[in-house]
XYZ file of C-alpha atoms in Angstrom:
329
model
C -114.824 -8.190 39.777
C -118.087 -9.542 41.123
C -116.526 -12.947 41.723
C -114.562 -11.501 44.667
C -117.871 -10.833 46.433
C -118.940 -14.465 46.277
C -118.508 -16.829 49.198
C -117.779 -19.680 46.775
C -114.694 -17.840 45.498
C -113.206 -17.376 48.956
C -113.839 -20.999 49.897
C -112.050 -22.003 46.699
C -109.267 -19.512 47.457
C -108.687 -20.967 50.928
C -108.696 -24.567 49.693
C -106.305 -23.903 46.804
C -104.045 -21.820 49.056
C -103.833 -24.724 51.496
C -103.039 -27.069 48.603
C -100.237 -24.798 47.395
C -98.762 -24.421 50.895
C -98.937 -28.182 51.454
C -97.256 -28.774 48.087
C -94.509 -26.303 49.018
C -93.938 -28.184 52.279
C -93.817 -31.544 50.514
C -91.326 -30.223 47.951
C -88.804 -29.773 50.763
C -88.417 -33.524 51.199
C -85.609 -35.438 49.441
C -86.825 -36.845 46.137
C -89.921 -34.675 46.056
C -87.699 -31.621 45.597
C -86.951 -32.925 42.096
C -90.657 -32.943 41.274
C -91.089 -29.435 42.622
C -93.748 -27.321 44.309
C -95.768 -26.555 41.169
C -96.080 -30.104 39.875
C -96.969 -31.418 43.336
C -99.719 -28.775 43.538
C -101.007 -29.918 40.143
C -101.096 -33.543 41.295
C -102.945 -32.669 44.514
C -105.446 -30.658 42.476
C -106.044 -33.709 40.313
C -106.510 -35.874 43.426
C -109.200 -33.470 44.673
C -111.383 -34.686 41.805
C -111.858 -37.914 43.772
C -113.900 -35.983 46.339
C -117.058 -34.506 44.889
C -117.378 -32.012 47.751
C -113.782 -30.746 47.612
C -113.902 -30.628 43.828
C -117.040 -28.490 43.996
C -115.434 -26.092 46.480
C -112.227 -25.800 44.441
C -114.128 -25.103 41.231
C -115.855 -22.086 42.806
C -112.923 -19.824 41.969
C -110.650 -22.051 39.901
C -111.188 -20.162 36.642
C -110.253 -16.797 38.144
C -107.329 -18.208 40.112
C -105.846 -20.179 37.221
C -105.984 -17.017 35.095
C -105.271 -13.994 37.312
C -103.086 -15.612 39.949
C -101.030 -17.196 37.203
C -100.197 -13.765 35.764
C -99.459 -12.244 39.165
C -97.202 -15.174 40.011
C -95.241 -14.734 36.770
C -94.830 -11.005 37.512
C -93.481 -11.685 41.006
C -91.187 -14.424 39.707
C -89.233 -11.656 37.976
C -87.716 -10.750 41.347
C -85.699 -13.956 41.120
C -83.737 -12.579 38.159
C -80.752 -10.433 39.114
C -79.907 -8.670 35.868
C -76.466 -7.565 37.083
C -75.418 -11.120 37.905
C -76.532 -12.262 34.460
C -74.688 -9.357 32.817
C -71.460 -10.185 34.676
C -71.302 -13.526 32.927
C -71.339 -11.828 29.586
C -72.460 -12.767 26.169
C -71.779 -16.491 26.403
C -74.584 -17.444 28.771
C -77.193 -15.282 27.028
C -76.092 -16.590 23.626
C -76.315 -20.155 24.898
C -79.814 -19.466 26.253
C -80.986 -18.062 22.912
C -79.516 -20.984 20.961
C -80.957 -23.552 23.384
C -84.450 -22.067 23.260
C -84.532 -21.594 19.483
C -83.148 -25.093 18.883
C -85.447 -26.850 21.355
C -88.669 -25.101 20.389
C -87.899 -25.477 16.681
C -86.983 -29.164 16.920
C -89.784 -30.295 19.232
C -92.390 -28.280 17.333
C -91.235 -29.842 14.040
C -91.245 -33.362 15.484
C -94.655 -32.791 17.056
C -96.072 -31.499 13.792
C -94.753 -34.584 11.994
C -96.350 -36.766 14.687
C -99.734 -35.127 14.148
C -99.861 -33.295 17.485
C -101.966 -30.122 17.575
C -100.076 -26.871 16.931
C -100.873 -25.191 20.260
C -99.962 -28.235 22.325
C -96.767 -28.610 20.287
C -95.716 -25.015 20.988
C -96.570 -25.215 24.669
C -94.690 -28.443 25.365
C -91.715 -27.285 23.269
C -91.566 -24.029 25.220
C -91.701 -25.840 28.542
C -88.716 -27.967 27.530
C -86.793 -25.069 26.022
C -87.299 -22.253 28.532
C -88.164 -22.949 32.157
C -90.586 -25.815 32.585
C -93.943 -25.285 34.269
C -93.450 -21.516 34.626
C -93.000 -21.191 30.857
C -96.067 -23.335 30.221
C -98.148 -21.187 32.559
C -96.721 -17.934 31.208
C -97.233 -18.738 27.538
C -100.542 -20.618 27.689
C -102.688 -17.427 27.788
C -100.825 -16.116 24.741
C -101.073 -19.354 22.757
C -104.663 -19.715 24.030
C -104.425 -23.383 24.911
C -106.983 -25.248 26.979
C -106.364 -26.548 30.490
C -105.786 -30.139 29.378
C -102.930 -29.054 27.109
C -101.381 -27.120 29.991
C -101.549 -30.173 32.249
C -100.040 -32.433 29.584
C -97.176 -30.013 28.957
C -96.419 -29.515 32.647
C -96.523 -33.250 33.372
C -94.285 -34.186 30.436
C -91.725 -31.502 31.242
C -91.654 -32.475 34.929
C -91.186 -36.185 34.223
C -88.490 -35.638 31.603
C -86.660 -33.099 33.736
C -86.548 -35.525 36.650
C -85.342 -38.387 34.444
C -82.567 -36.316 32.870
C -81.508 -34.914 36.252
C -80.975 -38.431 37.597
C -79.167 -39.527 34.426
C -76.897 -36.482 34.537
C -75.932 -37.007 38.178
C -75.234 -40.714 37.607
C -73.124 -40.098 34.483
C -71.173 -37.145 35.878
C -68.058 -39.188 36.830
C -67.612 -40.449 33.245
C -68.511 -37.256 31.340
C -65.060 -35.702 31.511
C -66.418 -32.238 32.326
C -65.008 -29.628 34.694
C -67.248 -28.416 37.512
C -68.135 -25.280 35.535
C -68.844 -27.257 32.358
C -71.088 -29.645 34.280
C -72.974 -26.687 35.733
C -73.439 -25.239 32.250
C -74.792 -28.594 31.088
C -77.244 -28.705 34.000
C -78.469 -25.128 33.574
C -78.542 -25.278 29.808
C -80.318 -28.599 29.282
C -82.594 -29.280 32.259
C -86.155 -28.012 32.248
C -87.007 -26.690 35.721
C -84.909 -24.441 37.969
C -85.202 -27.146 40.645
C -83.717 -29.698 38.235
C -80.790 -27.425 37.354
C -80.045 -26.712 41.023
C -80.242 -30.384 42.012
C -77.945 -31.554 39.220
C -75.571 -28.607 39.519
C -75.136 -29.191 43.255
C -73.771 -32.657 42.490
C -70.747 -30.965 40.906
C -69.975 -28.673 43.842
C -70.469 -24.979 44.604
C -68.963 -23.659 41.358
C -71.096 -26.053 39.340
C -74.285 -25.116 41.183
C -73.647 -21.371 40.800
C -73.115 -21.479 37.041
C -76.064 -23.877 36.650
C -78.368 -21.310 38.276
C -76.954 -18.448 36.182
C -77.341 -20.326 32.891
C -80.831 -21.467 33.857
C -81.915 -17.947 34.813
C -80.575 -16.718 31.465
C -83.128 -19.039 29.883
C -85.840 -17.765 32.238
C -85.023 -14.206 31.124
C -85.895 -15.213 27.562
C -89.497 -15.913 28.614
C -90.367 -12.243 28.030
C -89.066 -11.905 24.430
C -90.441 -15.329 23.505
C -93.867 -14.265 24.773
C -93.739 -11.173 22.576
C -92.791 -13.252 19.533
C -95.647 -15.653 20.225
C -98.030 -12.711 20.665
C -97.013 -11.353 17.274
C -97.502 -14.741 15.627
C -100.891 -15.196 17.325
C -102.034 -11.738 16.184
C -101.093 -12.436 12.575
C -102.820 -15.818 12.589
C -106.037 -14.445 14.079
C -106.265 -11.359 11.872
C -104.783 -12.925 8.755
C -102.613 -9.954 7.793
C -99.154 -8.565 8.457
C -100.489 -5.308 9.960
C -102.408 -6.955 12.784
C -102.124 -5.319 16.174
C -99.870 -7.211 18.555
C -101.581 -8.231 21.783
C -98.729 -7.419 24.145
C -98.712 -9.749 27.184
C -98.706 -7.022 29.824
C -97.933 -9.377 32.678
C -94.581 -10.034 30.983
C -93.849 -6.317 31.192
C -94.499 -6.685 34.912
C -92.044 -9.602 34.936
C -89.328 -7.371 33.442
C -90.111 -4.484 35.823
C -89.912 -6.858 38.789
C -86.506 -8.040 37.587
C -85.302 -4.439 37.366
C -86.681 -3.566 40.823
C -85.131 -6.658 42.364
C -81.783 -5.792 40.789
C -81.515 -2.034 41.285
C -83.895 -0.998 44.102
C -81.638 -2.223 46.879
C -84.114 -4.744 48.273
C -82.677 -7.127 50.839
C -82.234 -10.786 49.965
C -84.869 -11.632 52.569
C -87.501 -9.408 50.929
C -86.699 -10.751 47.460
C -86.880 -14.271 48.852
C -90.332 -13.632 50.335
C -91.587 -12.155 47.040
C -90.325 -15.183 45.111
C -91.949 -17.494 47.675
C -95.230 -15.602 47.185
C -94.844 -15.995 43.413
C -94.585 -19.761 43.716
C -97.487 -19.948 46.167
C -99.691 -18.098 43.652
C -98.439 -20.276 40.787
C -99.055 -23.344 42.949
C -102.659 -22.218 43.456
C -103.011 -21.796 39.685
C -101.585 -25.277 39.115
C -103.956 -26.807 41.672
C -106.851 -25.051 39.927
C -105.745 -26.621 36.641
C -105.598 -30.040 38.277
C -109.165 -29.741 39.551
C -110.433 -29.147 36.011
C -108.278 -31.609 34.065
C -109.931 -34.149 31.772
C -108.023 -37.368 32.452
C -109.193 -39.113 29.295
C -107.899 -36.320 27.065
C -104.596 -36.134 28.959
C -103.890 -39.848 28.603
C -104.901 -39.917 24.934
C -102.688 -36.984 23.939
C -99.876 -37.382 26.444
C -98.105 -40.426 25.015
C -97.138 -38.811 21.716
C -96.124 -35.586 23.419
C -93.873 -37.471 25.833
C -92.140 -39.359 23.010
C -91.538 -36.198 20.994
C -90.293 -34.196 23.988
C -88.022 -37.060 25.030
C -86.368 -37.050 21.608
C -86.030 -33.273 21.749
C -84.543 -33.427 25.252
C -81.915 -35.955 24.147
C -80.910 -33.641 21.300
C -80.850 -30.658 23.694
C -78.609 -32.561 26.102
C -76.172 -33.379 23.282
C -76.134 -29.776 22.020
C -75.396 -28.263 25.443
C -72.791 -30.942 26.205
C -70.844 -29.963 23.086
C -71.277 -26.232 23.802
C -70.063 -26.662 27.393
C -66.952 -28.548 26.249
C -66.112 -26.045 23.516
C -66.922 -22.651 25.037
C -66.825 -22.900 28.852
């Protein structure tokens, strides 16, 4: 890795690290917590384009950071998943996660295809809405082989929609007729980012917040099998035959191993918390690197259709999970 020997890389590393840390700090403020660390880092990265000098420094290692740090961040994010806690809540939450993801990706991809949106962008934005927001976009983009502009569009759309639906859900809670647990299931099952699910779930009390996190993490767990499915599809499309070799996304194996270590190795909550914090710092650096390289013209041209399609899909997802919460929880 010759790039690690270059001064330009380390200057870029320091700048993007500072951006990620600043974004993490900002995400602790009321209101900004709904937007989240990763999206704030993306926005700051985009703002850096206004300064030719800072943009030049950031670009020195942005390609490496947006690629390698992204994968390492996804691996470390696995420590957030406690497999025993998920297992304790049985088949219902996992089944709901599978149904939600299959329904959302299938619907949004179909709507996007009908709207003339490119296949890769359609899959990426659908996955962000269906699985776990920006983390899903970052995790699946190397497999789908999308460009940086498509990643930025998908992250931005998912973040905006998640924030809108979080506010709507909290405002409508008194008239929904849901128990605290049912409201938590609705939050965890329909909202896009973990931060959104936590914020909405907390509005229903402790029981609501707890089940919201569990349901949401059940969706996060599905990131690994979905990545394998996408890898298989990508291999068949590129090789044009049913015997094509699957390009296994090895960083997803690391994600699963991290989940197992975090669950069974007896690590303290403090250590797991620090590892998850490190994961988000690395992902924040990757997001800032994406922001530095974004093509604003392309984003604005493509983004409007994607937003409309994902909004329609999110409304349908909300309705589906509302019915499921009322019937089964």
